[in-house]
mmCIF file of C-alpha atoms in Angstrom:
data_model
loop_
_atom_site.group_PDB
_atom_site.id
_atom_site.type_symbol
_atom_site.label_atom_id
_atom_site.label_comp_id
_atom_site.label_asym_id
_atom_site.label_seq_id
_atom_site.Cartn_x
_atom_site.Cartn_y
_atom_site.Cartn_z
ATOM 1 C CA MET A 1 -0.035 0.166 0.368
ATOM 2 C CA GLN A 2 1.396 3.728 -0.955
ATOM 3 C CA ILE A 3 0.623 6.078 2.151
ATOM 4 C CA ALA A 4 -1.980 8.177 1.047
ATOM 5 C CA GLU A 5 -0.167 11.427 -0.226
ATOM 6 C CA PRO A 6 -1.898 14.352 1.424
ATOM 7 C CA LEU A 7 0.653 12.184 4.844
ATOM 8 C CA THR A 8 3.048 11.528 2.273
ATOM 9 C CA ILE A 9 3.948 15.620 1.488
ATOM 10 C CA ALA A 10 3.178 16.267 4.674
ATOM 11 C CA ILE A 11 5.888 14.259 6.064
ATOM 12 C CA GLU A 12 7.965 15.339 2.929
ATOM 13 C CA GLU A 13 6.929 18.733 4.202
ATOM 14 C CA LEU A 14 8.299 18.893 8.417
ATOM 15 C CA SER A 15 10.992 16.797 7.574
ATOM 16 C CA LYS A 16 12.363 20.033 5.551
ATOM 17 C CA LEU A 17 12.512 21.192 9.393
ATOM 18 C CA PRO A 18 16.038 22.162 10.930
ATOM 19 C CA GLY A 19 15.709 18.382 13.865
ATOM 20 C CA ILE A 20 12.614 16.599 12.201
ATOM 21 C CA GLY A 21 13.384 13.638 10.571
ATOM 22 C CA LYS A 22 11.015 11.123 8.475
ATOM 23 C CA LYS A 23 9.712 9.144 11.918
ATOM 24 C CA THR A 24 8.980 12.885 13.817
ATOM 25 C CA ALA A 25 7.305 13.869 10.433
ATOM 26 C CA GLN A 26 5.172 11.309 9.948
ATOM 27 C CA ARG A 27 3.898 11.357 14.136
ATOM 28 C CA LEU A 28 4.203 15.209 13.690
ATOM 29 C CA ALA A 29 1.478 14.747 10.514
ATOM 30 C CA ILE A 30 -0.863 12.294 12.311
ATOM 31 C CA PHE A 31 -0.453 13.798 15.563
ATOM 32 C CA MET A 32 -2.397 16.987 13.339
ATOM 33 C CA LEU A 33 -4.569 14.831 11.610
ATOM 34 C CA LYS A 34 -5.995 13.692 15.064
ATOM 35 C CA MET A 35 -6.017 17.445 16.636
ATOM 36 C CA ASP A 36 -8.747 19.437 16.567
ATOM 37 C CA ASP A 37 -9.786 21.197 13.965
ATOM 38 C CA ASP A 38 -9.637 24.269 15.753
ATOM 39 C CA ARG A 39 -6.629 23.641 17.413
ATOM 40 C CA VAL A 40 -4.947 23.599 14.097
ATOM 41 C CA ASP A 41 -5.993 26.056 13.057
ATOM 42 C CA GLY A 42 -4.114 27.887 15.894
ATOM 43 C CA LEU A 43 -0.966 26.461 15.027
ATOM 44 C CA LEU A 44 -1.087 27.316 11.187
ATOM 45 C CA ASN A 45 -2.540 31.138 12.595
ATOM 46 C CA SER A 46 0.336 31.441 14.650
ATOM 47 C CA ILE A 47 3.112 30.454 12.258
ATOM 48 C CA LYS A 48 1.463 33.215 9.540
ATOM 49 C CA ASP A 49 1.371 35.604 12.096
ATOM 50 C CA LEU A 50 5.325 34.851 13.186
ATOM 51 C CA LYS A 51 5.916 35.943 9.152
ATOM 52 C CA ILE A 52 2.851 38.683 8.503
ATOM 53 C CA LYS A 53 3.648 40.557 11.748
ATOM 54 C CA LEU A 54 7.401 40.208 12.463
ATOM 55 C CA LYS A 55 10.319 41.892 10.808
ATOM 56 C CA PHE A 56 13.771 42.424 12.014
ATOM 57 C CA CYS A 57 14.648 45.948 14.146
ATOM 58 C CA LYS A 58 16.135 48.659 11.263
ATOM 59 C CA ARG A 59 19.265 48.908 14.220
ATOM 60 C CA CYS A 60 19.964 45.832 15.143
ATOM 61 C CA PHE A 61 18.244 43.203 13.180
ATOM 62 C CA ASN A 62 16.753 42.292 16.452
ATOM 63 C CA LEU A 63 13.395 40.694 16.164
ATOM 64 C CA SER A 64 9.890 43.257 15.656
ATOM 65 C CA GLU A 65 6.943 44.300 15.414
ATOM 66 C CA GLU A 66 7.559 47.230 14.428
ATOM 67 C CA ASP A 67 10.692 49.896 12.883
ATOM 68 C CA LEU A 68 12.871 49.424 15.836
ATOM 69 C CA CYS A 69 12.825 46.456 18.783
ATOM 70 C CA GLU A 70 12.103 46.659 21.911
ATOM 71 C CA VAL A 71 15.640 46.822 23.149
ATOM 72 C CA CYS A 72 16.317 49.490 20.263
ATOM 73 C CA LYS A 73 13.842 51.480 21.913
ATOM 74 C CA SER A 74 14.186 51.270 25.608
ATOM 75 C CA GLU A 75 15.959 54.273 26.710
ATOM 76 C CA LYS A 76 16.794 51.905 30.146
ATOM 77 C CA ARG A 77 19.502 50.501 28.092
ATOM 78 C CA ASP A 78 22.889 51.285 27.546
ATOM 79 C CA GLN A 79 23.445 53.018 24.218
ATOM 80 C CA LYS A 80 26.962 52.833 24.026
ATOM 81 C CA LEU A 81 27.500 49.543 24.320
ATOM 82 C CA ILE A 82 27.055 46.984 21.592
ATOM 83 C CA CYS A 83 26.391 42.767 21.529
ATOM 84 C CA VAL A 84 27.515 41.606 18.287
ATOM 85 C CA VAL A 85 25.368 38.000 18.562
ATOM 86 C CA GLU A 86 24.680 35.165 15.110
ATOM 87 C CA GLU A 87 21.034 34.578 15.618
ATOM 88 C CA VAL A 88 17.642 36.182 17.213
ATOM 89 C CA SER A 89 17.922 32.607 19.381
ATOM 90 C CA ASP A 90 20.993 34.186 21.022
ATOM 91 C CA VAL A 91 19.364 37.624 22.023
ATOM 92 C CA ILE A 92 16.321 35.446 23.749
ATOM 93 C CA ALA A 93 19.314 33.367 25.098
ATOM 94 C CA ILE A 94 20.974 36.970 26.401
ATOM 95 C CA GLU A 95 18.015 39.000 27.584
ATOM 96 C CA LYS A 96 17.122 35.327 29.854
ATOM 97 C CA THR A 97 20.232 35.926 31.510
ATOM 98 C CA ASN A 98 19.243 39.903 33.015
ATOM 99 C CA GLU A 99 23.073 40.134 33.268
ATOM 100 C CA PHE A 100 23.409 42.330 30.012
ATOM 101 C CA ASN A 101 21.726 46.179 29.522
ATOM 102 C CA GLY A 102 23.191 47.352 26.450
ATOM 103 C CA LEU A 103 22.522 46.536 22.884
ATOM 104 C CA TYR A 104 22.738 43.837 20.012
ATOM 105 C CA HIS A 105 23.953 43.505 16.975
ATOM 106 C CA VAL A 106 22.367 40.398 15.349
ATOM 107 C CA LEU A 107 24.890 39.114 11.989
ATOM 108 C CA GLY A 108 22.686 36.716 10.695
ATOM 109 C CA GLY A 109 24.998 33.945 10.664
ATOM 110 C CA VAL A 110 29.009 33.341 11.080
ATOM 111 C CA LEU A 111 31.824 33.632 8.123
ATOM 112 C CA SER A 112 32.033 30.115 6.824
ATOM 113 C CA PRO A 113 33.989 29.835 3.401
ATOM 114 C CA LEU A 114 32.951 26.488 2.559
ATOM 115 C CA THR A 115 29.082 26.871 2.884
ATOM 116 C CA GLY A 116 29.032 30.485 0.772
ATOM 117 C CA ILE A 117 28.944 32.640 3.761
ATOM 118 C CA THR A 118 31.337 35.358 2.727
ATOM 119 C CA PRO A 119 31.163 38.960 5.263
ATOM 120 C CA ASP A 120 28.565 40.256 1.910
ATOM 121 C CA SER A 121 25.739 37.722 3.312
ATOM 122 C CA LEU A 122 26.651 39.170 7.304
ATOM 123 C CA ARG A 123 25.218 42.222 8.472
ATOM 124 C CA ILE A 124 28.949 43.377 8.864
ATOM 125 C CA LYS A 125 28.792 46.549 6.638
ATOM 126 C CA GLU A 126 25.525 47.435 8.950
ATOM 127 C CA LEU A 127 27.437 46.822 12.165
ATOM 128 C CA LEU A 128 30.057 49.219 10.802
ATOM 129 C CA LYS A 129 27.490 51.850 9.900
ATOM 130 C CA ARG A 130 26.027 52.116 13.670
ATOM 131 C CA PHE A 131 28.955 53.683 14.388
ATOM 132 C CA GLU A 132 28.295 56.674 12.088
ATOM 133 C CA ASN A 133 25.407 57.551 13.743
ATOM 134 C CA GLU A 134 25.692 55.663 17.451
ATOM 135 C CA GLU A 135 28.250 56.668 19.978
ATOM 136 C CA ILE A 136 29.394 53.254 20.987
ATOM 137 C CA LYS A 137 32.237 52.670 23.725
ATOM 138 C CA GLU A 138 32.540 49.008 23.882
ATOM 139 C CA VAL A 139 31.394 45.830 21.239
ATOM 140 C CA ILE A 140 31.106 42.431 23.097
ATOM 141 C CA LEU A 141 31.614 39.655 20.480
ATOM 142 C CA ALA A 142 29.130 37.670 21.869
ATOM 143 C CA LEU A 143 29.584 34.638 18.928
ATOM 144 C CA ASN A 144 29.388 30.695 19.409
ATOM 145 C CA PRO A 145 33.218 29.474 21.043
ATOM 146 C CA ASP A 146 34.106 27.285 18.135
ATOM 147 C CA THR A 147 36.403 27.752 14.674
ATOM 148 C CA GLU A 148 33.343 29.721 12.869
ATOM 149 C CA GLY A 149 32.680 31.680 15.033
ATOM 150 C CA GLU A 150 36.234 32.337 16.809
ATOM 151 C CA ALA A 151 37.422 33.329 12.901
ATOM 152 C CA THR A 152 34.045 35.718 12.557
ATOM 153 C CA SER A 153 34.980 37.493 15.694
ATOM 154 C CA LEU A 154 38.958 38.224 14.479
ATOM 155 C CA TYR A 155 37.484 39.696 11.624
ATOM 156 C CA ILE A 156 35.066 41.656 13.080
ATOM 157 C CA ALA A 157 37.624 42.392 16.011
ATOM 158 C CA LYS A 158 40.138 43.805 12.630
ATOM 159 C CA LEU A 159 37.499 46.172 10.927
ATOM 160 C CA LEU A 160 36.616 47.923 14.532
ATOM 161 C CA LYS A 161 40.146 48.429 15.956
ATOM 162 C CA PRO A 162 40.719 50.971 13.636
ATOM 163 C CA ILE A 163 37.353 52.976 14.580
ATOM 164 C CA GLY A 164 39.490 53.206 18.066
ATOM 165 C CA VAL A 165 36.307 51.453 20.064
ATOM 166 C CA ASN A 166 36.613 48.659 22.676
ATOM 167 C CA VAL A 167 35.938 45.182 21.783
ATOM 168 C CA THR A 168 35.846 42.553 24.056
ATOM 169 C CA ARG A 169 35.029 38.258 23.723
ATOM 170 C CA ILE A 170 32.459 36.799 26.596
ATOM 171 C CA ALA A 171 34.896 34.526 28.555
ATOM 172 C CA ARG A 172 35.124 30.700 27.239
ATOM 173 C CA GLY A 173 35.572 28.722 30.799
ATOM 174 C CA LEU A 174 34.062 25.592 32.441
ATOM 175 C CA PRO A 175 29.939 25.967 32.372
ATOM 176 C CA ILE A 176 28.776 26.435 35.982
ATOM 177 C CA GLY A 177 26.824 23.279 37.588
ATOM 178 C CA GLY A 178 30.133 21.174 34.284
ATOM 179 C CA ASP A 179 32.139 18.510 35.678
ATOM 180 C CA LEU A 180 36.005 19.088 35.345
ATOM 181 C CA GLU A 181 36.185 15.108 34.378
ATOM 182 C CA PHE A 182 34.152 15.301 31.659
ATOM 183 C CA ALA A 183 34.477 18.497 29.772
ATOM 184 C CA ASP A 184 36.438 18.419 26.893
ATOM 185 C CA GLU A 185 40.518 19.320 26.559
ATOM 186 C CA ALA A 186 40.205 22.613 24.705
ATOM 187 C CA THR A 187 37.696 24.001 27.568
ATOM 188 C CA ILE A 188 40.170 22.843 30.148
ATOM 189 C CA GLY A 189 42.743 24.593 28.896
ATOM 190 C CA ARG A 190 41.207 27.455 27.432
ATOM 191 C CA ALA A 191 39.815 28.270 31.971
ATOM 192 C CA MET A 192 43.238 27.723 32.644
ATOM 193 C CA ILE A 193 45.251 29.994 30.369
ATOM 194 C CA ASN A 194 41.942 32.892 31.315
ATOM 195 C CA ARG A 195 42.044 31.904 35.246
ATOM 196 C CA ILE A 196 41.284 35.248 36.717
ATOM 197 C CA SER A 197 42.796 35.607 40.686
ATOM 198 C CA ILE A 198 39.948 36.005 43.053
ATOM 199 C CA MET B 1 13.000 42.087 27.251
ATOM 200 C CA GLN B 2 10.258 40.120 25.991
ATOM 201 C CA ILE B 3 10.356 38.181 23.084
ATOM 202 C CA ALA B 4 8.043 39.633 20.357
ATOM 203 C CA GLU B 5 4.533 37.964 21.299
ATOM 204 C CA PRO B 6 3.538 36.318 17.905
ATOM 205 C CA LEU B 7 7.214 34.676 18.511
ATOM 206 C CA THR B 8 6.146 33.564 22.003
ATOM 207 C CA ILE B 9 2.587 32.516 20.732
ATOM 208 C CA ALA B 10 4.132 30.525 17.835
ATOM 209 C CA ILE B 11 6.377 28.027 20.293
ATOM 210 C CA GLU B 12 3.318 27.620 22.443
ATOM 211 C CA GLU B 13 1.667 26.463 19.769
ATOM 212 C CA LEU B 14 4.387 24.537 17.928
ATOM 213 C CA SER B 15 5.384 23.278 21.889
ATOM 214 C CA LYS B 16 1.654 21.526 22.166
ATOM 215 C CA LEU B 17 2.706 19.238 19.382
ATOM 216 C CA PRO B 18 4.669 15.506 20.764
ATOM 217 C CA GLY B 19 7.817 15.741 21.475
ATOM 218 C CA ILE B 20 8.603 19.457 20.539
ATOM 219 C CA GLY B 21 9.561 21.209 23.848
ATOM 220 C CA LYS B 22 10.468 24.911 24.112
ATOM 221 C CA LYS B 23 13.581 24.595 22.976
ATOM 222 C CA THR B 24 12.588 22.730 19.417
ATOM 223 C CA ALA B 25 9.249 24.841 19.670
ATOM 224 C CA GLN B 26 11.546 28.204 19.424
ATOM 225 C CA ARG B 27 13.611 26.775 17.142
ATOM 226 C CA LEU B 28 11.551 25.717 15.124
ATOM 227 C CA ALA B 29 9.647 28.536 14.967
ATOM 228 C CA ILE B 30 12.761 31.009 14.337
ATOM 229 C CA PHE B 31 13.628 29.402 11.223
ATOM 230 C CA MET B 32 10.265 29.212 10.047
ATOM 231 C CA LEU B 33 10.499 32.950 10.347
ATOM 232 C CA LYS B 34 13.557 32.892 7.635
ATOM 233 C CA MET B 35 12.453 30.502 5.428
ATOM 234 C CA ASP B 36 11.127 31.437 2.478
ATOM 235 C CA ASP B 37 7.247 32.777 2.277
ATOM 236 C CA ASP B 38 6.835 29.818 -0.681
ATOM 237 C CA ARG B 39 8.212 27.537 0.887
ATOM 238 C CA VAL B 40 5.979 28.570 5.037
ATOM 239 C CA ASP B 41 3.281 28.523 2.583
ATOM 240 C CA GLY B 42 3.631 24.995 1.555
ATOM 241 C CA LEU B 43 4.411 23.621 5.152
ATOM 242 C CA LEU B 44 1.166 25.489 6.058
ATOM 243 C CA ASN B 45 -1.365 23.770 3.144
ATOM 244 C CA SER B 46 -0.117 20.670 3.466
ATOM 245 C CA ILE B 47 -1.361 20.426 6.824
ATOM 246 C CA LYS B 48 -4.388 22.473 5.990
ATOM 247 C CA ASP B 49 -4.584 19.390 3.059
ATOM 248 C CA LEU B 50 -3.980 16.678 5.917
ATOM 249 C CA LYS B 51 -7.586 18.107 7.217
ATOM 250 C CA ILE B 52 -8.898 18.352 4.890
ATOM 251 C CA LYS B 53 -8.541 15.362 2.032
ATOM 252 C CA LEU B 54 -7.823 12.319 4.461
ATOM 253 C CA LYS B 55 -10.294 10.827 6.157
ATOM 254 C CA PHE B 56 -10.821 7.787 8.438
ATOM 255 C CA CYS B 57 -11.725 4.723 6.102
ATOM 256 C CA LYS B 58 -15.361 3.381 7.143
ATOM 257 C CA ARG B 59 -14.410 -0.112 7.622
ATOM 258 C CA CYS B 60 -11.184 -0.767 8.957
ATOM 259 C CA PHE B 61 -10.190 3.213 9.946
ATOM 260 C CA ASN B 62 -7.266 3.343 8.728
ATOM 261 C CA LEU B 63 -6.320 7.115 6.714
ATOM 262 C CA SER B 64 -7.886 7.008 3.601
ATOM 263 C CA GLU B 65 -8.514 9.976 0.927
ATOM 264 C CA GLU B 66 -12.028 8.094 -0.117
ATOM 265 C CA ASP B 67 -14.575 6.101 1.436
ATOM 266 C CA LEU B 68 -12.738 2.757 1.721
ATOM 267 C CA CYS B 69 -8.385 2.903 2.076
ATOM 268 C CA GLU B 70 -6.913 2.049 -0.697
ATOM 269 C CA VAL B 71 -5.930 -1.964 1.412
ATOM 270 C CA CYS B 72 -9.922 -2.279 1.963
ATOM 271 C CA LYS B 73 -10.048 -1.750 -1.510
ATOM 272 C CA SER B 74 -7.924 -4.106 -3.438
ATOM 273 C CA GLU B 75 -8.924 -7.056 -4.770
ATOM 274 C CA LYS B 76 -5.842 -8.782 -3.982
ATOM 275 C CA ARG B 77 -5.468 -9.017 -0.420
ATOM 276 C CA ASP B 78 -6.735 -11.369 1.700
ATOM 277 C CA GLN B 79 -10.221 -10.960 2.451
ATOM 278 C CA LYS B 80 -9.754 -13.173 5.647
ATOM 279 C CA LEU B 81 -7.188 -11.824 7.529
ATOM 280 C CA ILE B 82 -7.554 -8.826 9.979
ATOM 281 C CA CYS B 83 -4.633 -7.466 11.433
ATOM 282 C CA VAL B 84 -5.705 -5.088 14.161
ATOM 283 C CA VAL B 85 -3.601 -2.516 15.849
ATOM 284 C CA GLU B 86 -3.749 0.631 17.977
ATOM 285 C CA GLU B 87 -3.174 3.470 15.559
ATOM 286 C CA VAL B 88 -2.299 4.528 12.295
ATOM 287 C CA SER B 89 0.863 4.824 12.079
ATOM 288 C CA ASP B 90 1.304 0.721 12.790
ATOM 289 C CA VAL B 91 -0.823 0.174 9.462
ATOM 290 C CA ILE B 92 2.168 1.761 7.881
ATOM 291 C CA ALA B 93 5.162 0.307 10.008
ATOM 292 C CA ILE B 94 3.275 -3.244 9.084
ATOM 293 C CA GLU B 95 3.060 -2.070 4.789
ATOM 294 C CA LYS B 96 6.801 -0.949 5.277
ATOM 295 C CA THR B 97 7.588 -5.036 6.138
ATOM 296 C CA ASN B 98 6.230 -6.612 3.022
ATOM 297 C CA GLU B 99 4.944 -9.754 5.316
ATOM 298 C CA PHE B 100 1.077 -9.103 5.585
ATOM 299 C CA ASN B 101 -1.648 -9.777 2.531
ATOM 300 C CA GLY B 102 -4.427 -9.498 4.318
ATOM 301 C CA LEU B 103 -6.876 -5.983 5.820
ATOM 302 C CA TYR B 104 -6.683 -4.207 8.857
ATOM 303 C CA HIS B 105 -8.632 -3.339 11.654
ATOM 304 C CA VAL B 106 -6.800 0.374 13.534
ATOM 305 C CA LEU B 107 -8.542 0.411 17.129
ATOM 306 C CA GLY B 108 -7.677 4.220 17.878
ATOM 307 C CA GLY B 109 -6.070 3.155 21.101
ATOM 308 C CA VAL B 110 -5.622 0.806 23.603
ATOM 309 C CA LEU B 111 -7.851 -0.060 27.153
ATOM 310 C CA SER B 112 -6.711 2.266 29.586
ATOM 311 C CA PRO B 113 -8.385 2.586 32.205
ATOM 312 C CA LEU B 114 -6.288 5.592 34.248
ATOM 313 C CA THR B 115 -6.378 7.604 31.281
ATOM 314 C CA GLY B 116 -9.869 6.968 30.456
ATOM 315 C CA ILE B 117 -10.300 4.555 28.002
ATOM 316 C CA THR B 118 -12.431 2.051 27.826
ATOM 317 C CA PRO B 119 -13.901 -0.401 25.612
ATOM 318 C CA ASP B 120 -16.396 1.720 24.149
ATOM 319 C CA SER B 121 -13.821 5.460 23.216
ATOM 320 C CA LEU B 122 -11.765 2.080 20.581
ATOM 321 C CA ARG B 123 -13.348 0.318 17.768
ATOM 322 C CA ILE B 124 -14.027 -2.570 19.571
ATOM 323 C CA LYS B 125 -17.716 -2.625 18.652
ATOM 324 C CA GLU B 126 -17.170 -1.717 14.646
ATOM 325 C CA LEU B 127 -14.620 -4.456 14.715
ATOM 326 C CA LEU B 128 -17.616 -7.180 15.922
ATOM 327 C CA LYS B 129 -19.682 -5.713 13.482
ATOM 328 C CA ARG B 130 -17.255 -6.650 10.985
ATOM 329 C CA PHE B 131 -17.701 -10.151 11.268
ATOM 330 C CA GLU B 132 -21.812 -9.920 10.475
ATOM 331 C CA ASN B 133 -21.310 -8.980 7.017
ATOM 332 C CA GLU B 134 -17.013 -10.245 6.033
ATOM 333 C CA GLU B 135 -16.165 -13.642 6.328
ATOM 334 C CA ILE B 136 -13.145 -13.591 8.852
ATOM 335 C CA LYS B 137 -11.355 -16.407 9.441
ATOM 336 C CA GLU B 138 -7.989 -15.234 11.119
ATOM 337 C CA VAL B 139 -7.429 -11.597 13.175
ATOM 338 C CA ILE B 140 -4.148 -11.187 14.063
ATOM 339 C CA LEU B 141 -3.506 -8.850 17.056
ATOM 340 C CA ALA B 142 -0.871 -6.891 16.496
ATOM 341 C CA LEU B 143 -1.298 -4.083 19.265
ATOM 342 C CA ASN B 144 2.165 -2.679 21.340
ATOM 343 C CA PRO B 145 3.712 -5.094 23.860
ATOM 344 C CA ASP B 146 3.179 -3.557 26.921
ATOM 345 C CA THR B 147 1.120 -3.655 29.340
ATOM 346 C CA GLU B 148 -1.443 -1.200 28.277
ATOM 347 C CA GLY B 149 -1.414 -3.560 24.817
ATOM 348 C CA GLU B 150 -1.296 -6.839 26.258
ATOM 349 C CA ALA B 151 -4.687 -6.176 28.361
ATOM 350 C CA THR B 152 -6.321 -5.545 25.614
ATOM 351 C CA SER B 153 -5.315 -7.506 23.370
ATOM 352 C CA LEU B 154 -6.539 -10.423 25.734
ATOM 353 C CA TYR B 155 -10.217 -8.594 25.804
ATOM 354 C CA ILE B 156 -10.378 -8.574 22.093
ATOM 355 C CA ALA B 157 -9.590 -12.167 22.016
ATOM 356 C CA LYS B 158 -12.483 -13.186 24.994
ATOM 357 C CA LEU B 159 -15.102 -11.417 22.595
ATOM 358 C CA LEU B 160 -13.625 -12.592 19.402
ATOM 359 C CA LYS B 161 -13.494 -16.253 20.298
ATOM 360 C CA PRO B 162 -16.637 -17.223 20.702
ATOM 361 C CA ILE B 163 -17.596 -15.990 17.104
ATOM 362 C CA GLY B 164 -15.458 -19.188 16.572
ATOM 363 C CA VAL B 165 -12.546 -17.257 14.839
ATOM 364 C CA ASN B 166 -8.708 -18.254 15.467
ATOM 365 C CA VAL B 167 -7.255 -15.212 17.143
ATOM 366 C CA THR B 168 -3.347 -14.784 16.961
ATOM 367 C CA ARG B 169 -1.011 -12.157 18.578
ATOM 368 C CA ILE B 170 2.214 -11.821 16.549
ATOM 369 C CA ALA B 171 5.117 -13.067 18.524
ATOM 370 C CA ARG B 172 7.519 -11.348 20.744
ATOM 371 C CA GLY B 173 11.323 -12.081 21.063
ATOM 372 C CA LEU B 174 15.077 -10.382 20.592
ATOM 373 C CA PRO B 175 14.281 -8.037 17.883
ATOM 374 C CA ILE B 176 16.678 -8.918 14.929
ATOM 375 C CA GLY B 177 19.946 -7.158 14.715
ATOM 376 C CA GLY B 178 19.623 -6.894 18.571
ATOM 377 C CA ASP B 179 21.967 -8.159 21.155
ATOM 378 C CA LEU B 180 21.492 -10.858 23.349
ATOM 379 C CA GLU B 181 23.378 -8.762 26.390
ATOM 380 C CA PHE B 182 21.560 -5.686 25.731
ATOM 381 C CA ALA B 183 17.976 -6.929 25.861
ATOM 382 C CA ASP B 184 15.813 -7.061 28.731
ATOM 383 C CA GLU B 185 15.049 -10.192 31.025
ATOM 384 C CA ALA B 186 11.490 -9.756 30.430
ATOM 385 C CA THR B 187 12.389 -9.572 26.272
ATOM 386 C CA ILE B 188 14.693 -12.685 26.544
ATOM 387 C CA GLY B 189 12.338 -15.206 29.106
ATOM 388 C CA ARG B 190 9.307 -14.276 26.981
ATOM 389 C CA ALA B 191 12.198 -15.428 23.486
ATOM 390 C CA MET B 192 12.716 -19.136 25.425
ATOM 391 C CA ILE B 193 9.375 -19.435 26.441
ATOM 392 C CA ASN B 194 8.335 -19.261 22.709
ATOM 393 C CA ARG B 195 11.377 -20.745 21.329
ATOM 394 C CA ILE B 196 10.675 -22.719 17.867
ATOM 395 C CA SER B 197 12.371 -25.647 16.752
ATOM 396 C CA ILE B 198 14.494 -25.472 13.667
#
């Protein structure tokens, strides 16, 4: 027996989403099939609204319902501090910590020559442009601690240095609650080098 | 900063799906936000079509685009053999094996007094009714090998025995490609009891 065509198509579409394999897609499709119409409508409308109502902040490229995002609009935020992140999800993660009170700049990715992501495909020009209108004292690079993140950090740092802005990078070390025994060598090594006096 | 409302709503809706937690829902929502409009439309329409185009087969409650599903309509299938399964996904799984050439009956669940699933909420009446019009010689119970599946199998077997039909159950034993060393005791025990001569 062939699987009914509408189900095959739905499974195919769902399995294009990140982290969703064929099996999960099938489970999701059959679950949706058995959901109440109202609940499916709620789900579909919420996704439609995502695309209709949300856009990217004109200044920092964070998600926003208006031209400027809530962070950029807020007068309580430190306007002299910009945290550069890879994706919108990183803004959410940092905001949850309540440890950062500056502005953001979402790059939209990291440099990756192999997959064709060059400086032009990131929002680096837009970052440099902010120095024309804003009085920025420090740029914190908060990219992922992997090869591509490190390379992108170095690339941006090089561009920013001549402007005379202070460029920093978030610390690498053992994660809180982590176990020294199970940490990888690179992390422990970096934690040793970056030790601070107490 | 509050997460933008449309994103919060989409995350909430997505995390109602089985196996999708808050973190995965957030990743999916942000991914969809960055997808091309066409691709999002494709996804949304495929889910809409699921609900519009698919219904349950009137005879066996398998998924179908018409009144009778492809299995029930096929004259090549053995009309004297019914395989009783829990869900539509089980039909798909069994069909993939190419080892079964009979008909199906999808119960829509298993007995579970704790969550309020009684014989009336399953399609047991509908199964019994099939004996009025169909000439069934054997019913294969292919429910999951857990407590609820076993209890449901026994319940159905008791109802079917007086009708004079042959009731069987799919074998339990070591999974093909499995490792004796890592199998649980219950499985090994059952495999010993159900040993067959070679």
